[in-house]
Short mmCIF file of C-alpha atoms in Angstrom, two decimals:
data_model
loop_
_atom_site.label_atom_id
_atom_site.label_comp_id
_atom_site.label_asym_id
_atom_site.label_seq_id
_atom_site.Cartn_x
_atom_site.Cartn_y
_atom_site.Cartn_z
CA MET V 1 -46.51 -71.36 103.70
CA ALA V 2 -46.96 -67.68 102.95
CA PRO V 3 -44.32 -65.24 104.09
CA PRO V 4 -44.87 -63.23 107.26
CA VAL V 5 -46.98 -60.14 107.08
CA GLY V 6 -45.11 -57.18 105.67
CA ARG V 7 -45.05 -53.56 106.70
CA ALA V 8 -48.47 -52.08 107.41
CA ALA V 9 -50.05 -50.00 104.68
CA PRO V 10 -50.53 -46.28 105.32
CA HIS V 11 -53.79 -45.44 107.05
CA HIS V 12 -55.74 -42.35 107.96
CA GLY V 13 -57.35 -43.27 111.26
CA ARG V 14 -58.75 -40.68 113.65
CA LEU V 15 -59.43 -42.65 116.84
CA GLY V 16 -57.59 -41.36 119.89
CA LEU V 17 -56.90 -43.01 123.24
CA VAL V 18 -60.26 -42.16 124.82
CA GLN V 19 -62.34 -43.49 121.92
CA GLY V 20 -60.07 -46.48 121.50
CA THR V 21 -60.27 -47.45 125.16
CA ALA V 22 -64.06 -47.05 125.04
CA LEU V 23 -64.28 -49.41 122.06
CA TYR V 24 -62.13 -52.02 123.76
CA VAL V 25 -64.11 -51.91 127.00
CA ALA V 26 -67.42 -52.04 125.10
CA SER V 27 -66.28 -55.00 122.98
CA VAL V 28 -65.24 -57.12 125.97
CA LEU V 29 -67.69 -56.08 128.67
CA GLY V 30 -71.08 -57.33 127.56
CA THR V 31 -73.96 -59.60 128.47
CA GLY V 32 -71.67 -61.98 130.36
CA ILE V 33 -72.23 -59.93 133.50
CA LEU V 34 -75.95 -60.71 133.32
CA VAL V 35 -75.70 -64.45 133.94
CA LEU V 36 -72.13 -65.79 134.16
CA PRO V 37 -71.59 -64.99 137.87
CA GLY V 38 -74.52 -67.22 138.72
CA LEU V 39 -73.55 -70.02 136.32
CA ALA V 40 -69.95 -69.99 137.52
CA ALA V 41 -71.08 -70.12 141.16
CA GLN V 42 -73.32 -73.07 140.29
CA VAL V 43 -70.47 -75.20 138.90
CA ALA V 44 -67.60 -74.04 141.15
CA GLY V 45 -69.13 -72.42 144.24
CA PRO V 46 -66.99 -69.77 145.97
CA ALA V 47 -63.96 -71.03 143.99
CA SER V 48 -65.57 -69.43 140.92
CA ILE V 49 -63.62 -66.33 141.97
CA LEU V 50 -60.44 -68.26 141.13
CA ALA V 51 -61.89 -69.03 137.69
CA VAL V 52 -62.43 -65.32 137.01
CA ALA V 53 -58.90 -64.54 138.16
CA ALA V 54 -57.49 -67.32 135.96
CA VAL V 55 -59.24 -66.05 132.83
CA LEU V 56 -58.12 -62.51 133.65
CA VAL V 57 -54.50 -63.70 133.86
CA LEU V 58 -54.95 -65.53 130.55
CA SER V 59 -56.33 -62.35 129.01
CA ILE V 60 -53.11 -60.42 129.62
CA PRO V 61 -50.89 -62.30 127.12
CA LEU V 62 -53.87 -62.93 124.83
CA ALA V 63 -54.89 -59.28 124.69
CA GLY V 64 -51.24 -58.24 124.51
CA THR V 65 -50.65 -60.45 121.49
CA PHE V 66 -53.69 -59.10 119.68
CA ALA V 67 -52.51 -55.58 120.53
CA ALA V 68 -49.08 -56.37 119.07
CA LEU V 69 -50.63 -57.73 115.87
CA ALA V 70 -53.08 -54.86 115.49
CA SER V 71 -50.56 -52.11 116.25
CA ARG V 72 -47.90 -53.48 113.91
CA PHE V 73 -50.02 -54.84 111.07
CA PRO V 74 -53.33 -52.93 110.78
CA ASP V 75 -55.60 -55.24 108.78
CA PRO V 76 -59.41 -55.27 108.85
CA GLY V 77 -59.40 -59.02 108.21
CA GLY V 78 -58.58 -59.77 111.83
CA VAL V 79 -57.61 -63.20 113.12
CA ALA V 80 -58.38 -65.19 109.98
CA SER V 81 -56.12 -62.96 107.87
CA TYR V 82 -53.13 -63.84 110.05
CA VAL V 83 -54.11 -67.51 110.05
CA ARG V 84 -54.36 -67.47 106.25
CA ARG V 85 -50.92 -65.94 105.78
CA VAL V 86 -49.01 -68.54 107.76
CA LEU V 87 -51.29 -71.57 108.12
CA GLY V 88 -53.00 -71.57 104.73
CA PRO V 89 -56.53 -71.27 103.29
CA THR V 90 -57.95 -74.40 104.92
CA ALA V 91 -57.04 -73.18 108.41
CA ALA V 92 -58.51 -69.78 107.56
CA ARG V 93 -61.70 -71.48 106.38
CA MET V 94 -61.88 -73.29 109.72
CA THR V 95 -61.65 -69.93 111.45
CA GLY V 96 -64.49 -68.60 109.31
CA TYR V 97 -66.67 -71.63 110.02
CA TRP V 98 -65.95 -71.43 113.74
CA PHE V 99 -67.17 -67.83 113.73
CA PHE V 100 -70.22 -68.26 111.53
CA PHE V 101 -71.59 -71.58 112.80
CA GLY V 102 -70.01 -71.83 116.24
CA VAL V 103 -69.91 -68.33 117.66
CA CYS V 104 -73.40 -67.79 116.22
CA VAL V 105 -74.71 -70.02 119.03
CA GLY V 106 -74.16 -67.01 121.28
CA ALA V 107 -76.74 -64.84 119.48
CA PRO V 108 -79.87 -66.61 120.80
CA VAL V 109 -78.18 -66.94 124.19
CA VAL V 110 -77.95 -63.15 124.31
CA ALA V 111 -81.63 -62.84 123.37
CA ILE V 112 -82.68 -65.32 126.05
CA LEU V 113 -80.64 -63.42 128.64
CA GLY V 114 -82.56 -60.28 127.76
CA GLY V 115 -85.83 -62.22 128.03
CA GLU V 116 -84.91 -63.52 131.48
CA TYR V 117 -84.39 -60.02 132.84
CA VAL V 118 -87.53 -58.57 131.24
CA VAL V 119 -89.62 -61.43 132.64
CA ALA V 120 -88.06 -60.92 136.07
CA VAL V 121 -88.94 -57.26 136.26
CA LEU V 122 -92.43 -57.72 134.82
CA GLY V 123 -93.14 -60.56 137.23
CA VAL V 124 -94.71 -62.76 134.54
CA ASP V 125 -94.38 -66.51 134.10
CA ARG V 126 -90.97 -67.70 132.88
CA ALA V 127 -92.73 -69.41 129.98
CA ALA V 128 -92.70 -65.97 128.34
CA VAL V 129 -88.88 -65.90 128.18
CA PRO V 130 -88.55 -67.46 124.68
CA ILE V 131 -91.29 -65.19 123.33
CA ILE V 132 -89.61 -62.07 124.70
CA GLY V 133 -86.20 -63.37 123.63
CA PHE V 134 -87.41 -63.82 120.07
CA ALA V 135 -88.98 -60.35 120.20
CA VAL V 136 -85.64 -58.91 121.36
CA PHE V 137 -83.97 -60.58 118.38
CA LEU V 138 -86.37 -59.18 115.76
CA PRO V 139 -85.62 -55.39 115.85
CA PRO V 140 -81.87 -55.79 115.15
CA LEU V 141 -82.62 -58.27 112.36
CA ILE V 142 -85.15 -55.93 110.75
CA ALA V 143 -82.84 -52.92 111.14
CA ASN V 144 -79.93 -54.73 109.54
CA TRP V 145 -82.17 -56.09 106.77
CA PHE V 146 -82.55 -52.49 105.63
CA GLY V 147 -78.92 -51.63 106.33
CA VAL V 148 -79.72 -49.51 109.39
CA ARG V 149 -77.43 -49.83 112.42
CA VAL V 150 -77.52 -48.23 115.83
CA ALA V 151 -74.64 -45.79 116.18
CA GLY V 152 -71.55 -47.21 117.84
CA TRP V 153 -71.47 -44.50 120.47
CA VAL V 154 -75.01 -45.41 121.54
CA GLN V 155 -73.94 -48.99 122.11
CA PHE V 156 -70.97 -47.81 124.11
CA VAL V 157 -73.16 -45.54 126.25
CA LEU V 158 -75.46 -48.46 126.96
CA THR V 159 -72.55 -50.71 127.90
CA GLY V 160 -71.06 -47.97 130.04
CA LEU V 161 -74.39 -47.54 131.77
CA LEU V 162 -74.50 -51.25 132.49
CA LEU V 163 -70.98 -51.08 133.94
CA ALA V 164 -72.10 -48.20 136.14
CA VAL V 165 -75.02 -50.32 137.33
CA VAL V 166 -72.65 -53.19 138.15
CA VAL V 167 -70.39 -50.89 140.17
CA GLY V 168 -73.42 -49.52 141.97
CA VAL V 169 -74.78 -53.00 142.67
CA VAL V 170 -71.46 -54.13 144.16
CA ALA V 171 -71.17 -50.99 146.29
CA VAL V 172 -74.73 -51.19 147.58
CA THR V 173 -74.67 -54.92 148.33
CA PHE V 174 -71.17 -55.15 149.82
CA PRO V 175 -72.44 -54.52 153.40
CA ALA V 176 -74.59 -57.67 153.05
CA ALA V 177 -71.56 -59.90 152.38
CA ASP V 178 -71.31 -62.92 154.65
CA ALA V 179 -68.01 -64.77 155.14
CA ALA V 180 -69.94 -67.99 155.83
CA ASN V 181 -70.94 -68.09 152.16
CA PHE V 182 -67.34 -68.95 151.23
CA THR V 183 -67.43 -72.37 152.87
CA PRO V 184 -67.04 -74.95 151.53
CA PHE V 185 -64.73 -73.18 149.09
CA LEU V 186 -64.39 -76.06 146.59
CA PRO V 187 -67.75 -77.86 146.70
CA ASN V 188 -67.24 -79.45 143.27
CA GLY V 189 -63.45 -79.78 143.33
CA TRP V 190 -61.00 -78.36 140.83
CA GLY V 191 -63.01 -79.85 137.99
CA GLY V 192 -65.75 -77.34 138.74
CA VAL V 193 -63.21 -74.53 138.55
CA GLY V 194 -62.15 -75.80 135.13
CA VAL V 195 -65.75 -75.68 133.87
CA ALA V 196 -66.16 -72.17 135.32
CA ILE V 197 -63.02 -71.07 133.47
CA SER V 198 -64.50 -72.39 130.22
CA LEU V 199 -67.70 -70.47 130.94
CA PHE V 200 -65.89 -67.22 131.62
CA VAL V 201 -64.12 -67.30 128.27
CA TRP V 202 -67.48 -65.89 127.09
CA ALA V 203 -67.03 -62.90 129.38
CA PHE V 204 -63.48 -62.10 128.28
CA ALA V 205 -63.93 -62.71 124.54
CA GLY V 206 -63.45 -59.65 122.37
CA TRP V 207 -59.76 -58.79 122.65
CA GLU V 208 -59.37 -59.49 118.94
CA VAL V 209 -61.38 -56.35 118.17
CA GLY V 210 -58.21 -54.32 117.65
CA THR V 211 -57.17 -56.53 114.74
CA HIS V 212 -60.28 -55.41 112.86
CA ILE V 213 -60.26 -51.67 113.62
CA ALA V 214 -56.52 -51.01 113.92
CA GLY V 215 -56.51 -48.87 110.79
CA GLU V 216 -59.04 -46.51 112.40
CA PHE V 217 -56.59 -45.45 115.14
CA ARG V 218 -54.63 -42.24 114.76
CA ASP V 219 -51.44 -43.87 116.04
CA PRO V 220 -51.94 -47.67 116.30
CA ARG V 221 -48.47 -48.50 117.64
CA ARG V 222 -48.86 -46.13 120.60
CA ILE V 223 -52.61 -46.08 121.33
CA ILE V 224 -53.63 -49.74 120.94
CA PRO V 225 -51.31 -51.17 123.65
CA ILE V 226 -52.32 -48.44 126.14
CA ALA V 227 -56.04 -48.84 125.38
CA THR V 228 -55.70 -52.61 125.77
CA GLY V 229 -54.01 -52.27 129.15
CA ILE V 230 -56.68 -49.91 130.50
CA ALA V 231 -59.46 -52.18 129.23
CA ILE V 232 -57.90 -55.25 130.87
CA ALA V 233 -57.85 -53.45 134.22
CA VAL V 234 -61.41 -52.10 133.97
CA VAL V 235 -63.03 -55.32 132.73
CA GLY V 236 -61.03 -57.57 135.05
CA LEU V 237 -61.80 -55.58 138.17
CA GLY V 238 -65.45 -55.35 137.19
CA TYR V 239 -65.87 -59.11 136.79
CA LEU V 240 -63.88 -59.93 139.93
CA ALA V 241 -65.94 -57.51 142.03
CA LEU V 242 -69.22 -58.83 140.66
CA GLN V 243 -68.26 -62.48 141.21
CA PHE V 244 -67.16 -61.73 144.77
CA ALA V 245 -70.43 -59.93 145.52
CA THR V 246 -72.50 -62.70 143.94
CA VAL V 247 -70.89 -65.37 146.13
CA ALA V 248 -70.59 -63.26 149.29
CA VAL V 249 -74.15 -61.95 149.24
CA LEU V 250 -76.23 -64.68 147.58
CA GLY V 251 -74.35 -67.76 148.83
CA ASP V 252 -76.09 -70.96 147.73
CA ARG V 253 -78.74 -68.93 145.93
CA ALA V 254 -76.14 -67.67 143.45
CA GLY V 255 -76.07 -70.99 141.62
CA THR V 256 -79.84 -71.16 141.18
CA SER V 257 -80.55 -67.60 140.07
CA GLN V 258 -81.45 -66.79 136.47
CA VAL V 259 -80.93 -63.07 137.09
CA PRO V 260 -78.14 -62.65 139.66
CA LEU V 261 -77.84 -58.88 139.17
CA LEU V 262 -81.49 -58.42 140.07
CA ASP V 263 -81.17 -60.72 143.06
CA LEU V 264 -78.17 -58.74 144.31
CA VAL V 265 -80.08 -55.48 144.08
CA GLU V 266 -83.14 -56.94 145.79
CA THR V 267 -81.07 -57.86 148.85
CA THR V 268 -80.44 -54.25 149.88
CA ALA V 269 -82.21 -51.91 147.44
CA PRO V 270 -85.51 -53.39 146.24
CA GLY V 271 -87.74 -51.46 143.91
CA ILE V 272 -86.41 -48.97 141.41
CA GLY V 273 -82.91 -50.46 141.36
CA SER V 274 -84.08 -53.78 139.97
CA VAL V 275 -86.23 -52.04 137.36
CA LEU V 276 -83.23 -50.02 136.20
CA VAL V 277 -81.04 -53.11 135.94
CA ALA V 278 -83.65 -54.99 133.92
CA ILE V 279 -84.26 -52.11 131.51
CA VAL V 280 -80.57 -51.50 130.93
CA ALA V 281 -79.96 -55.25 130.47
CA ALA V 282 -82.70 -55.48 127.86
CA ILE V 283 -81.46 -52.46 125.91
CA VAL V 284 -77.84 -53.63 125.99
CA THR V 285 -79.00 -57.03 124.76
CA VAL V 286 -80.55 -55.38 121.71
CA GLY V 287 -77.34 -53.42 121.17
CA VAL V 288 -75.17 -56.54 121.32
CA LEU V 289 -77.41 -58.34 118.82
CA ASN V 290 -77.31 -55.30 116.58
CA ALA V 291 -73.52 -55.61 116.52
CA TYR V 292 -73.55 -59.39 116.02
CA LEU V 293 -75.96 -59.67 113.10
CA PRO V 294 -74.21 -57.49 110.49
CA ALA V 295 -70.93 -59.28 111.28
CA PHE V 296 -72.50 -62.68 110.68
CA GLY V 297 -74.26 -61.39 107.57
CA LYS V 298 -71.07 -60.06 106.00
CA LEU V 299 -69.17 -63.17 107.01
CA GLY V 300 -71.81 -65.46 105.48
CA ALA V 301 -71.74 -63.45 102.25
CA ALA V 302 -67.95 -63.64 102.13
CA LEU V 303 -68.06 -67.40 102.71
CA GLY V 304 -70.51 -67.67 99.80
CA ARG V 305 -68.35 -65.46 97.61
CA ASP V 306 -65.31 -67.67 98.23
CA GLY V 307 -67.17 -70.93 97.63
CA ASP V 308 -67.11 -71.98 101.29
CA LEU V 309 -70.92 -71.70 101.37
CA PRO V 310 -73.25 -71.97 98.33
CA ARG V 311 -72.62 -68.99 96.05
CA TYR V 312 -76.28 -68.02 96.38
CA PHE V 313 -75.34 -66.36 99.67
CA ALA V 314 -72.54 -64.26 98.16
CA LYS V 315 -74.80 -61.34 97.24
CA GLY V 316 -74.11 -58.35 99.49
CA ALA V 317 -70.47 -59.15 100.22
CA GLU V 318 -69.39 -55.86 98.63
CA ASP V 319 -68.63 -52.84 100.81
CA GLY V 320 -71.81 -50.88 101.50
CA ALA V 321 -74.11 -53.65 100.28
CA VAL V 322 -76.66 -55.40 102.50
CA PRO V 323 -76.13 -59.20 102.65
CA ARG V 324 -79.83 -60.07 102.94
CA ARG V 325 -79.46 -63.67 101.82
CA ALA V 326 -76.70 -64.31 104.35
CA LEU V 327 -78.74 -62.48 107.00
CA ALA V 328 -81.66 -64.78 106.23
CA LEU V 329 -79.35 -67.78 106.62
CA THR V 330 -78.09 -66.35 109.91
CA GLY V 331 -81.66 -65.83 111.09
CA ALA V 332 -82.58 -69.40 110.16
CA LEU V 333 -79.52 -70.71 112.00
CA ILE V 334 -80.41 -68.69 115.09
CA VAL V 335 -84.00 -70.02 114.97
CA VAL V 336 -82.60 -73.57 114.93
CA TYR V 337 -80.52 -72.75 118.00
CA PHE V 338 -83.60 -71.19 119.62
CA VAL V 339 -85.52 -74.44 119.08
CA LEU V 340 -82.67 -76.47 120.54
CA MET V 341 -82.62 -74.20 123.60
CA LEU V 342 -86.35 -74.68 124.07
CA TRP V 343 -85.89 -78.43 123.78
CA ASN V 344 -83.17 -78.12 126.44
CA GLU V 345 -85.55 -76.17 128.73
CA LEU V 346 -83.55 -72.92 128.34
CA ASP V 347 -80.49 -74.32 130.10
CA LEU V 348 -77.87 -72.02 128.58
CA THR V 349 -74.75 -73.61 130.04
CA GLY V 350 -74.16 -76.06 127.19
CA PHE V 351 -74.73 -73.42 124.52
CA ILE V 352 -72.36 -70.98 126.20
CA LEU V 353 -69.75 -73.74 126.31
CA ILE V 354 -70.22 -74.40 122.58
CA HIS V 355 -69.76 -70.69 121.92
CA THR V 356 -66.67 -70.45 124.11
CA SER V 357 -65.11 -73.64 122.73
CA ASN V 358 -65.28 -72.16 119.24
CA MET V 359 -63.79 -68.92 120.53
CA VAL V 360 -60.97 -70.85 122.20
CA ALA V 361 -60.29 -72.69 118.93
CA ILE V 362 -60.16 -69.36 117.08
CA TYR V 363 -57.85 -67.89 119.70
CA ALA V 364 -55.55 -70.93 119.61
CA ALA V 365 -55.19 -70.67 115.83
CA GLY V 366 -54.65 -66.91 116.08
CA MET V 367 -51.99 -67.21 118.76
CA LEU V 368 -50.14 -69.91 116.81
CA ALA V 369 -50.19 -67.69 113.74
CA ALA V 370 -48.90 -64.78 115.84
CA THR V 371 -45.81 -66.75 116.87
CA LEU V 372 -44.95 -67.07 113.18
CA ILE V 373 -45.83 -63.49 112.21
CA LEU V 374 -44.38 -61.35 114.98
CA ARG V 375 -40.67 -60.59 115.11
CA ARG V 376 -38.93 -63.34 117.04
CA PHE V 377 -37.91 -62.51 120.62
CA SER V 378 -39.89 -59.25 120.61
CA LEU V 379 -42.27 -58.58 123.52
CA GLY V 380 -45.27 -59.37 121.33
CA TRP V 381 -43.66 -62.67 120.26
CA TRP V 382 -43.05 -63.71 123.88
CA LEU V 383 -46.65 -62.81 124.75
CA ALA V 384 -47.80 -64.93 121.79
CA ILE V 385 -45.71 -67.87 123.02
CA VAL V 386 -47.26 -67.64 126.49
CA ALA V 387 -50.77 -67.14 125.05
CA THR V 388 -50.32 -70.15 122.75
CA VAL V 389 -49.49 -72.36 125.74
CA LEU V 390 -52.38 -70.95 127.78
CA THR V 391 -54.93 -71.30 124.96
CA ALA V 392 -53.71 -74.87 124.46
CA GLY V 393 -54.53 -75.38 128.14
CA LEU V 394 -57.98 -73.92 127.55
CA LEU V 395 -58.48 -76.37 124.70
CA LEU V 396 -57.64 -79.20 127.07
CA LEU V 397 -60.12 -77.85 129.63
CA ALA V 398 -62.76 -77.59 126.92
CA TRP V 399 -62.07 -81.02 125.37
CA GLN V 400 -65.54 -82.31 126.22
CA ASN V 401 -67.08 -79.38 124.35
CA LEU V 402 -64.90 -79.47 121.22
CA VAL V 403 -67.23 -81.65 119.17
CA MET V 404 -68.63 -78.74 117.18
CA PRO V 405 -65.24 -77.09 116.45
CA ILE V 406 -63.90 -80.49 115.32
CA VAL V 407 -66.91 -81.09 113.07
CA LEU V 408 -66.55 -77.61 111.55
CA ALA V 409 -62.81 -78.17 111.05
CA ALA V 410 -63.55 -81.46 109.29
CA ALA V 411 -66.10 -79.68 107.09
CA SER V 412 -63.50 -77.11 106.06
CA VAL V 413 -61.10 -79.93 105.10
CA VAL V 414 -63.85 -81.60 103.06
CA VAL V 415 -64.46 -78.32 101.21
CA THR V 416 -60.75 -78.11 100.38
CA ILE V 417 -60.71 -81.70 99.07
CA VAL V 418 -63.85 -81.18 96.97
CA ARG V 419 -62.51 -77.98 95.45
CA ARG V 420 -59.20 -79.61 94.55
CA VAL V 421 -60.92 -82.63 93.00
CA ARG V 422 -63.17 -80.37 90.94
CA ALA V 423 -60.20 -78.31 89.80
CA ARG V 424 -58.37 -81.42 88.60
CA ARG V 425 -61.42 -82.76 86.75
CA THR V 426 -62.09 -79.48 84.93
CA PRO V 427 -61.10 -80.02 81.26
CA PRO V 428 -58.84 -77.47 79.56
CA VAL V 429 -60.40 -75.09 77.01
CA GLY V 430 -59.15 -72.89 74.19
CA ASP V 431 -55.37 -72.74 74.18
CA GLY V 432 -55.11 -75.10 77.16
CA ALA V 433 -55.87 -72.64 79.93
CA ALA V 434 -57.99 -74.01 82.73
CA ALA V 435 -61.70 -73.44 82.30
CA SER V 436 -62.12 -72.85 85.96
CA VAL V 437 -59.76 -71.50 88.51
CA VAL V 438 -60.31 -72.24 92.15
CA PRO V 439 -60.91 -68.82 93.66
CA ALA V 440 -58.23 -67.59 96.00
CA ASP V 441 -59.21 -67.65 99.64
CA VAL V 442 -59.61 -64.18 101.01
CA GLU V 443 -60.31 -62.83 104.45
CA VAL V 444 -63.81 -63.75 105.60
CA VAL V 445 -64.07 -62.57 109.19
CA PRO V 446 -65.75 -59.16 109.55
#
């Protein structure tokens, strides 16, 4: 076992509290608001509000632990770097596989969400959703193929605009709330609430962002905890308000809607409001994909560089280089997921659960590593202890959806075994030095 992380290296970050808070809010508040309120209402009914509250409570120690790690040990490697230091290279490889193959399921989900909203506002047949979704996916892929990325502040403006739309939707539709829509409160029992909690992990994923950009803050130890606290409040209140409005206004219709935001607007402000929501949703979808693809590309190249994927994909892993081969692999993987979604008649629930189950696995490994890295009995350590227990509970809730994380974990173990066998079979050369040295595992998560 490697020793705990040492003192953070000097950095020259320039991000202040305002920019830092904006980045945190933008990283957590995303396309989940486009569909999750409806999906959660479908599986849990009015009790879906309890699911949102539960995930919000879970986010406090989870986000607090990530803030403690990021503020004390700025490291662009993120979660996998902490896992590697205390749990070893195989566990770190699992983390990398969970991101690249598991979290990648979320990319076509995002594209389909954009397609659903565009189809809704255009009034065309829903058969066009996969075509529009694929079209939404292409511009970010092409842009990243040439190394061009939309500026971060543009993505934040788009996300902020979407948040403003959500606030406006809740305010406008609140007078249409009907208390009768809250009965029965538990139509599917507590099991439905558990499924809704698993779904909403998608909405609250992103707290680990500080572990990747901590070195960019002017004063990580002071700014990151404050920015995290503000973001928790903003995102949590936003999701709670939207879930309440979805249930209170739409009632039984909430669970059958593909575009709950549009349906909410149509109840009290038909016309231009729905057009605005659809346009903003489509643009934000492109922005989210534009952020996803370079991360997957760099991660795939790093996995190739370290021998965890075929070395053919390693080209472009260097800073400033474009990982076109890994991007092509990512694109092919996303196309496979697209085909599976078509075969499943665009029912996104299962794919979101696959995505969230991989995220929960990553979080569980990260929280366990945090308990071994952070100073014992410090506030961050106590938060990590609580978060470890809570993420273990999430793993239990998600047990039916853990097939893919388990398969990817087994694959990472197989890679370790194969590499060790090859190393032992490599004959010595020259003065007896090994002809081949198994490359050291390095951080692979962008």
